[in-house]
Coordinates of C-alpha atoms in Angstrom, one line a residue:
X273 CA 1.2 248.0 88.1
X274 CA -0.7 251.1 86.8
X275 CA -0.4 254.2 89.2
X276 CA -3.5 255.7 90.5
X277 CA -3.5 259.0 91.3
X278 CA -5.9 261.3 93.3
X279 CA -8.6 263.4 91.5
X280 CA -7.5 267.1 91.1
X281 CA -10.3 269.9 91.3
X282 CA -10.6 271.9 88.5
X283 CA -10.5 275.7 88.8
X284 CA -13.6 277.4 90.0
X285 CA -15.6 274.4 90.7
X286 CA -15.6 274.9 94.5
X287 CA -17.8 277.4 95.6
X288 CA -16.6 280.7 95.8
X289 CA -13.6 279.3 93.6
X290 CA -13.9 282.3 91.0
X291 CA -11.9 284.4 93.4
X292 CA -8.6 285.3 91.4
X293 CA -6.2 284.1 94.1
X294 CA -8.2 280.5 94.4
X295 CA -8.5 280.2 90.5
X296 CA -4.8 280.8 90.3
X297 CA -3.9 278.4 93.1
X298 CA -6.1 275.8 91.4
X299 CA -4.5 276.1 88.1
X300 CA -1.3 275.7 89.5
X301 CA -2.1 272.4 91.4
X302 CA -3.4 270.8 88.1
X303 CA -0.4 271.5 86.5
X304 CA 2.0 270.4 89.5
X305 CA -0.1 267.7 90.0
X306 CA 1.4 264.2 90.6
X307 CA -0.7 262.8 87.4
X308 CA 0.5 265.6 85.4
X309 CA 4.5 264.8 86.5
X310 CA 3.8 261.2 85.8
X311 CA 2.7 262.0 82.1
X312 CA 5.0 263.9 81.6
X313 CA 7.7 260.9 82.7
X314 CA 6.1 258.7 80.5
X315 CA 7.0 260.4 77.6
X316 CA 10.6 261.4 78.8
X317 CA 9.8 264.7 80.2
X318 CA 11.7 266.0 83.2
X319 CA 9.8 268.1 86.0
X320 CA 8.5 271.6 84.5
X321 CA 10.7 274.6 85.5
X322 CA 10.6 276.4 88.5
X323 CA 9.4 280.2 88.5
X324 CA 6.0 281.6 88.2
X325 CA 2.3 279.8 87.0
X326 CA 2.8 281.3 83.6
X327 CA 6.4 279.9 82.7
X328 CA 5.3 276.4 83.8
X329 CA 2.4 276.7 81.7
X330 CA 4.0 277.9 79.2
X331 CA 6.7 275.1 79.3
X332 CA 3.9 272.5 79.4
X333 CA 2.0 273.9 76.6
X334 CA 5.2 273.7 74.1
X335 CA 5.5 270.2 75.3
X336 CA 1.8 269.6 74.4
X337 CA 2.5 271.1 71.0
X338 CA 5.5 269.1 70.5
X339 CA 3.8 265.6 71.6
X340 CA 0.3 265.6 71.7
X341 CA -0.9 267.9 69.0
X342 CA -2.4 265.1 66.6
X343 CA -4.5 267.9 65.1
X344 CA -1.5 269.3 63.8
X345 CA -2.9 272.7 64.4
X346 CA -5.4 272.6 62.0
X347 CA -7.2 269.6 61.6
X348 CA -10.8 269.0 63.2
X349 CA -11.2 266.6 66.0
X350 CA -12.5 263.9 63.6
X351 CA -9.6 264.3 61.1
X352 CA -6.7 263.8 63.8
X353 CA -4.5 260.9 63.2
X354 CA -2.6 259.1 66.4
X355 CA -0.6 256.4 67.8
X356 CA -1.1 252.9 69.5
X357 CA 0.5 252.7 73.1
X358 CA 1.3 249.5 74.5
X359 CA -1.3 248.2 77.3
X360 CA 1.1 249.3 80.4
X361 CA 1.6 253.0 78.9
X362 CA -2.2 253.1 77.5
X363 CA -3.2 252.1 80.9
X364 CA -0.8 254.9 83.0
X365 CA -2.0 257.7 80.2
X366 CA -5.6 257.0 81.1
X367 CA -4.8 256.8 85.0
X368 CA -3.2 259.8 84.9
X369 CA -6.1 261.8 82.8
X370 CA -8.9 260.2 84.6
X371 CA -6.9 262.4 87.9
X372 CA -6.7 265.5 85.7
X373 CA -10.5 265.4 85.2
X374 CA -11.0 263.8 81.7
X375 CA -13.0 261.0 83.0
X376 CA -14.9 260.2 86.2
X377 CA -16.6 263.4 86.1
X378 CA -20.2 263.0 85.4
X379 CA -21.9 263.0 88.5
X380 CA -22.9 266.9 89.6
X381 CA -21.6 267.7 93.1
X382 CA -24.8 270.1 93.9
X383 CA -28.6 269.4 93.6
X384 CA -29.7 272.5 92.8
X385 CA -28.7 275.3 89.8
X386 CA -30.0 277.8 87.9
X387 CA -29.4 276.5 84.5
X388 CA -28.2 273.6 82.6
X389 CA -26.2 273.9 79.6
X390 CA -25.7 271.0 77.1
X391 CA -22.8 271.9 74.8
X392 CA -23.0 271.2 71.1
X393 CA -22.0 268.6 68.6
X394 CA -22.6 266.0 66.1
X395 CA -25.7 263.6 66.7
X396 CA -24.1 260.8 68.5
X397 CA -22.5 263.0 71.0
X398 CA -25.7 265.1 71.4
X399 CA -27.6 262.0 72.5
X400 CA -25.3 261.3 74.6
X401 CA -25.1 264.5 76.7
X402 CA -28.8 265.3 76.2
X403 CA -29.4 262.3 77.8
X404 CA -26.9 262.8 80.5
X405 CA -28.6 266.1 81.0
X406 CA -32.2 264.4 81.1
X407 CA -30.9 261.7 83.7
X408 CA -29.5 264.0 86.2
X409 CA -32.6 265.9 86.4
X410 CA -34.8 263.2 86.9
X411 CA -32.6 262.1 89.3
X412 CA -33.4 264.9 91.5
X413 CA -31.2 267.5 90.6
X414 CA -33.1 271.0 90.1
X415 CA -32.7 273.8 87.8
X416 CA -34.9 276.5 86.4
X417 CA -34.0 275.7 82.6
X418 CA -32.0 273.7 80.3
X419 CA -29.9 275.1 77.1
X420 CA -28.8 273.5 74.6
X421 CA -25.6 275.4 72.7
X422 CA -24.4 274.9 69.3
X423 CA -24.1 276.5 65.9
X424 CA -25.2 276.7 62.3
X425 CA -21.9 274.9 61.0
X426 CA -23.2 272.2 58.6
X427 CA -22.7 268.2 59.6
X428 CA -21.5 265.4 57.3
X429 CA -22.3 262.3 57.6
X430 CA -25.1 262.1 59.9
X431 CA -27.8 260.8 58.0
X432 CA -27.4 257.0 59.2
X433 CA -27.8 257.6 62.9
X434 CA -30.5 260.1 62.1
X435 CA -32.6 257.4 60.2
X436 CA -31.5 254.6 62.6
X437 CA -32.9 256.9 65.8
X438 CA -36.0 258.1 63.9
X439 CA -34.6 262.0 64.3
X440 CA -35.5 264.7 62.2
X441 CA -33.2 266.0 59.4
X442 CA -30.0 267.3 61.1
X443 CA -28.2 269.7 58.4
X444 CA -26.6 271.4 61.1
X445 CA -25.1 271.3 64.5
X446 CA -28.1 273.5 65.9
X447 CA -30.4 270.6 64.5
X448 CA -28.6 268.0 66.1
X449 CA -29.0 269.8 69.5
X450 CA -32.5 270.5 69.0
X451 CA -33.3 266.7 68.0
X452 CA -31.2 265.4 70.7
X453 CA -32.7 267.6 73.4
X454 CA -36.3 266.8 72.4
X455 CA -35.4 263.2 72.3
X456 CA -34.3 263.5 75.7
X457 CA -36.8 265.6 77.2
X458 CA -39.9 264.3 74.8
X459 CA -40.4 268.0 73.7
X460 CA -42.8 268.3 70.8
X461 CA -41.9 269.8 67.6
X462 CA -43.8 273.3 68.0
X463 CA -41.3 276.1 69.7
X464 CA -41.0 279.7 69.6
X465 CA -38.2 281.1 67.6
X466 CA -36.0 284.1 67.3
X467 CA -33.0 285.2 65.2
X468 CA -31.0 288.3 64.1
X469 CA -27.5 289.3 63.2
X470 CA -24.6 290.5 64.9
X471 CA -23.1 294.0 64.2
X472 CA -20.6 291.9 61.7
X473 CA -23.7 290.0 59.9
X474 CA -23.2 286.4 61.6
X475 CA -26.3 285.0 62.2
X476 CA -27.8 283.5 65.3
X477 CA -31.0 282.0 66.2
X478 CA -32.9 280.5 69.5
X479 CA -35.7 278.1 69.6
X480 CA -37.4 278.1 72.7
X481 CA -39.9 275.3 74.4
X482 CA -41.5 277.2 77.3
X483 CA -44.0 274.7 78.1
X484 CA -41.2 272.4 79.3
X485 CA -40.4 271.8 82.7
X486 CA -37.7 273.3 83.3
X487 CA -38.2 275.2 79.8
X488 CA -35.6 274.6 77.0
X489 CA -34.0 276.6 74.8
X490 CA -31.5 275.6 71.8
X491 CA -28.9 278.5 70.6
X492 CA -27.2 278.5 66.9
X493 CA -24.9 280.9 68.3
X494 CA -22.8 283.1 66.0
X495 CA -19.0 283.2 65.4
X496 CA -17.1 285.7 66.8
X497 CA -14.2 285.1 64.3
X498 CA -15.5 285.6 60.6
X499 CA -14.7 283.3 58.1
X500 CA -14.9 280.7 61.1
X501 CA -17.4 278.4 62.7
X502 CA -18.8 279.2 66.1
X503 CA -16.2 277.4 69.0
X504 CA -17.2 276.2 72.5
X505 CA -16.6 279.9 73.4
X506 CA -18.6 281.6 71.2
X507 CA -21.4 279.3 72.4
X508 CA -20.9 279.9 76.0
X509 CA -20.8 284.1 75.2
X510 CA -23.8 283.5 72.8
X511 CA -26.0 282.0 75.8
X512 CA -25.3 284.9 78.1
X513 CA -26.0 287.6 75.2
X514 CA -29.3 285.8 73.4
X515 CA -30.9 283.1 75.6
X516 CA -30.1 284.2 79.6
X517 CA -29.6 287.4 81.4
X518 CA -27.4 286.5 84.0
X519 CA -26.3 287.7 87.7
X520 CA -23.7 287.7 90.0
X521 CA -24.0 284.2 91.9
X522 CA -26.1 282.3 89.2
X523 CA -24.9 278.8 89.2
X524 CA -24.6 276.7 85.8
X525 CA -24.0 273.1 85.1
X526 CA -22.2 272.5 82.0
X527 CA -22.4 269.1 80.5
X528 CA -20.6 267.3 77.7
X529 CA -18.2 264.7 77.0
X530 CA -15.8 263.3 79.8
X531 CA -12.5 264.1 77.9
X532 CA -13.6 267.8 77.2
X533 CA -14.5 268.6 80.6
X534 CA -11.4 270.2 81.6
X535 CA -11.2 272.4 78.6
X536 CA -14.6 273.3 78.2
X537 CA -14.8 274.0 82.2
X538 CA -11.9 276.4 82.0
X539 CA -13.4 278.4 78.9
X540 CA -16.9 278.7 80.8
X541 CA -15.1 279.8 84.1
X542 CA -13.5 282.4 82.1
X543 CA -16.0 283.7 80.1
X544 CA -19.3 283.3 82.1
X545 CA -17.1 283.1 85.6
X546 CA -15.0 286.0 85.2
X547 CA -16.9 288.3 82.6
X548 CA -20.7 287.6 84.5
X549 CA -20.0 286.2 88.0
X550 CA -21.2 282.9 87.4
X551 CA -20.7 279.7 89.6
X552 CA -19.5 276.8 86.9
X553 CA -19.6 273.1 87.2
X554 CA -18.9 270.6 84.7
X555 CA -19.8 267.0 84.0
X556 CA -19.4 264.9 81.0
X557 CA -20.8 261.2 80.1
X558 CA -18.5 258.4 80.4
X559 CA -17.2 257.9 77.2
X560 CA -15.7 254.5 77.9
X561 CA -19.2 253.0 78.2
X562 CA -22.1 254.9 76.6
X563 CA -24.6 253.6 74.2
X564 CA -24.4 256.3 71.6
X565 CA -20.5 256.7 71.2
X566 CA -17.6 254.8 70.9
X567 CA -14.8 254.8 73.5
X568 CA -12.3 257.6 73.1
X569 CA -8.8 256.3 71.6
X570 CA -6.1 256.9 73.9
X571 CA -4.2 259.5 71.8
X572 CA -7.4 261.8 71.6
X573 CA -7.1 261.7 75.3
X574 CA -3.7 263.1 75.2
X575 CA -5.1 265.5 72.4
X576 CA -7.7 266.9 74.9
X577 CA -5.1 267.3 77.9
X578 CA -3.4 269.5 75.2
X579 CA -6.8 271.2 75.2
X580 CA -6.9 271.6 78.8
X581 CA -3.5 272.8 78.9
X582 CA -4.0 275.5 76.6
X583 CA -7.5 276.5 78.1
X584 CA -5.7 276.8 81.7
X585 CA -3.3 279.3 80.1
X586 CA -6.1 281.3 78.6
X587 CA -8.1 281.1 82.0
X588 CA -4.9 282.2 84.1
X589 CA -4.0 284.9 81.8
X590 CA -7.5 286.4 82.2
X591 CA -7.2 286.3 85.9
X592 CA -3.6 287.8 86.3
X593 CA -5.3 290.4 83.4
X594 CA -8.0 291.5 85.7
X595 CA -5.9 291.5 88.7
X596 CA -3.3 294.2 86.9

């Protein structure tokens, strides 16, 4: 019989949870959860060593690098090569991952937010995320704006789904974010637009739909790492710098894919919570039953458990650095 584990709150989800001591407690609870212990046992690892959270996070990261890094530290997610698990093991992995926040987190806890941020991806992924955001707002959750966060990275192999859905051309991730949000929220093609470059020459672009209610913005964020594409952290920081002025206590709802919820949530707490004083909650569409995307394979779920571990580690380091 597959064990069922209680859901573990993600750091900073509870109101006021951005306080350093609370964040450290939340990270520790996630690392030391029954679900994580069961996942480690499934792969032949005993309990994590004692000592401060930093040591346990380091040990957990090393285990994940040895056993769950199907990207080899270099590959894109779409290039990862994995493995097959017997049904009983597969079910146990998925049960533990659900407890850790990689599934079952599609419904917001609150009814009112200041801004909804839809994180970027390819066309199919963006359709799922954009339509979840639109559904959440149409079912009574309120927000003063919606923003899609993408980049100018070039997308390959998207032509088929673009033609099937009758979307405009999607050459870049920015195009996919824009087209999917327009599809979900019913926005016309006309929009305001502004652009520029950072001090290091990295381009950025913001397209706005002020006549929508709530108004909508789409960002192509600059990369903070020359020669590499903008990542989640870059788009979150780019939103605060180029799209929306924030204040302490600003309530944000992030919308993403369920398996990415923990790592992207931790990145947002680290970047928008600690640096700007925002309160962050993150939801993700149900990958197992969605019309836009195929269900996530189990080895890819484990890859995102690793991503979550690394994001927890970065958040912990940021919290303790700020306190020192």
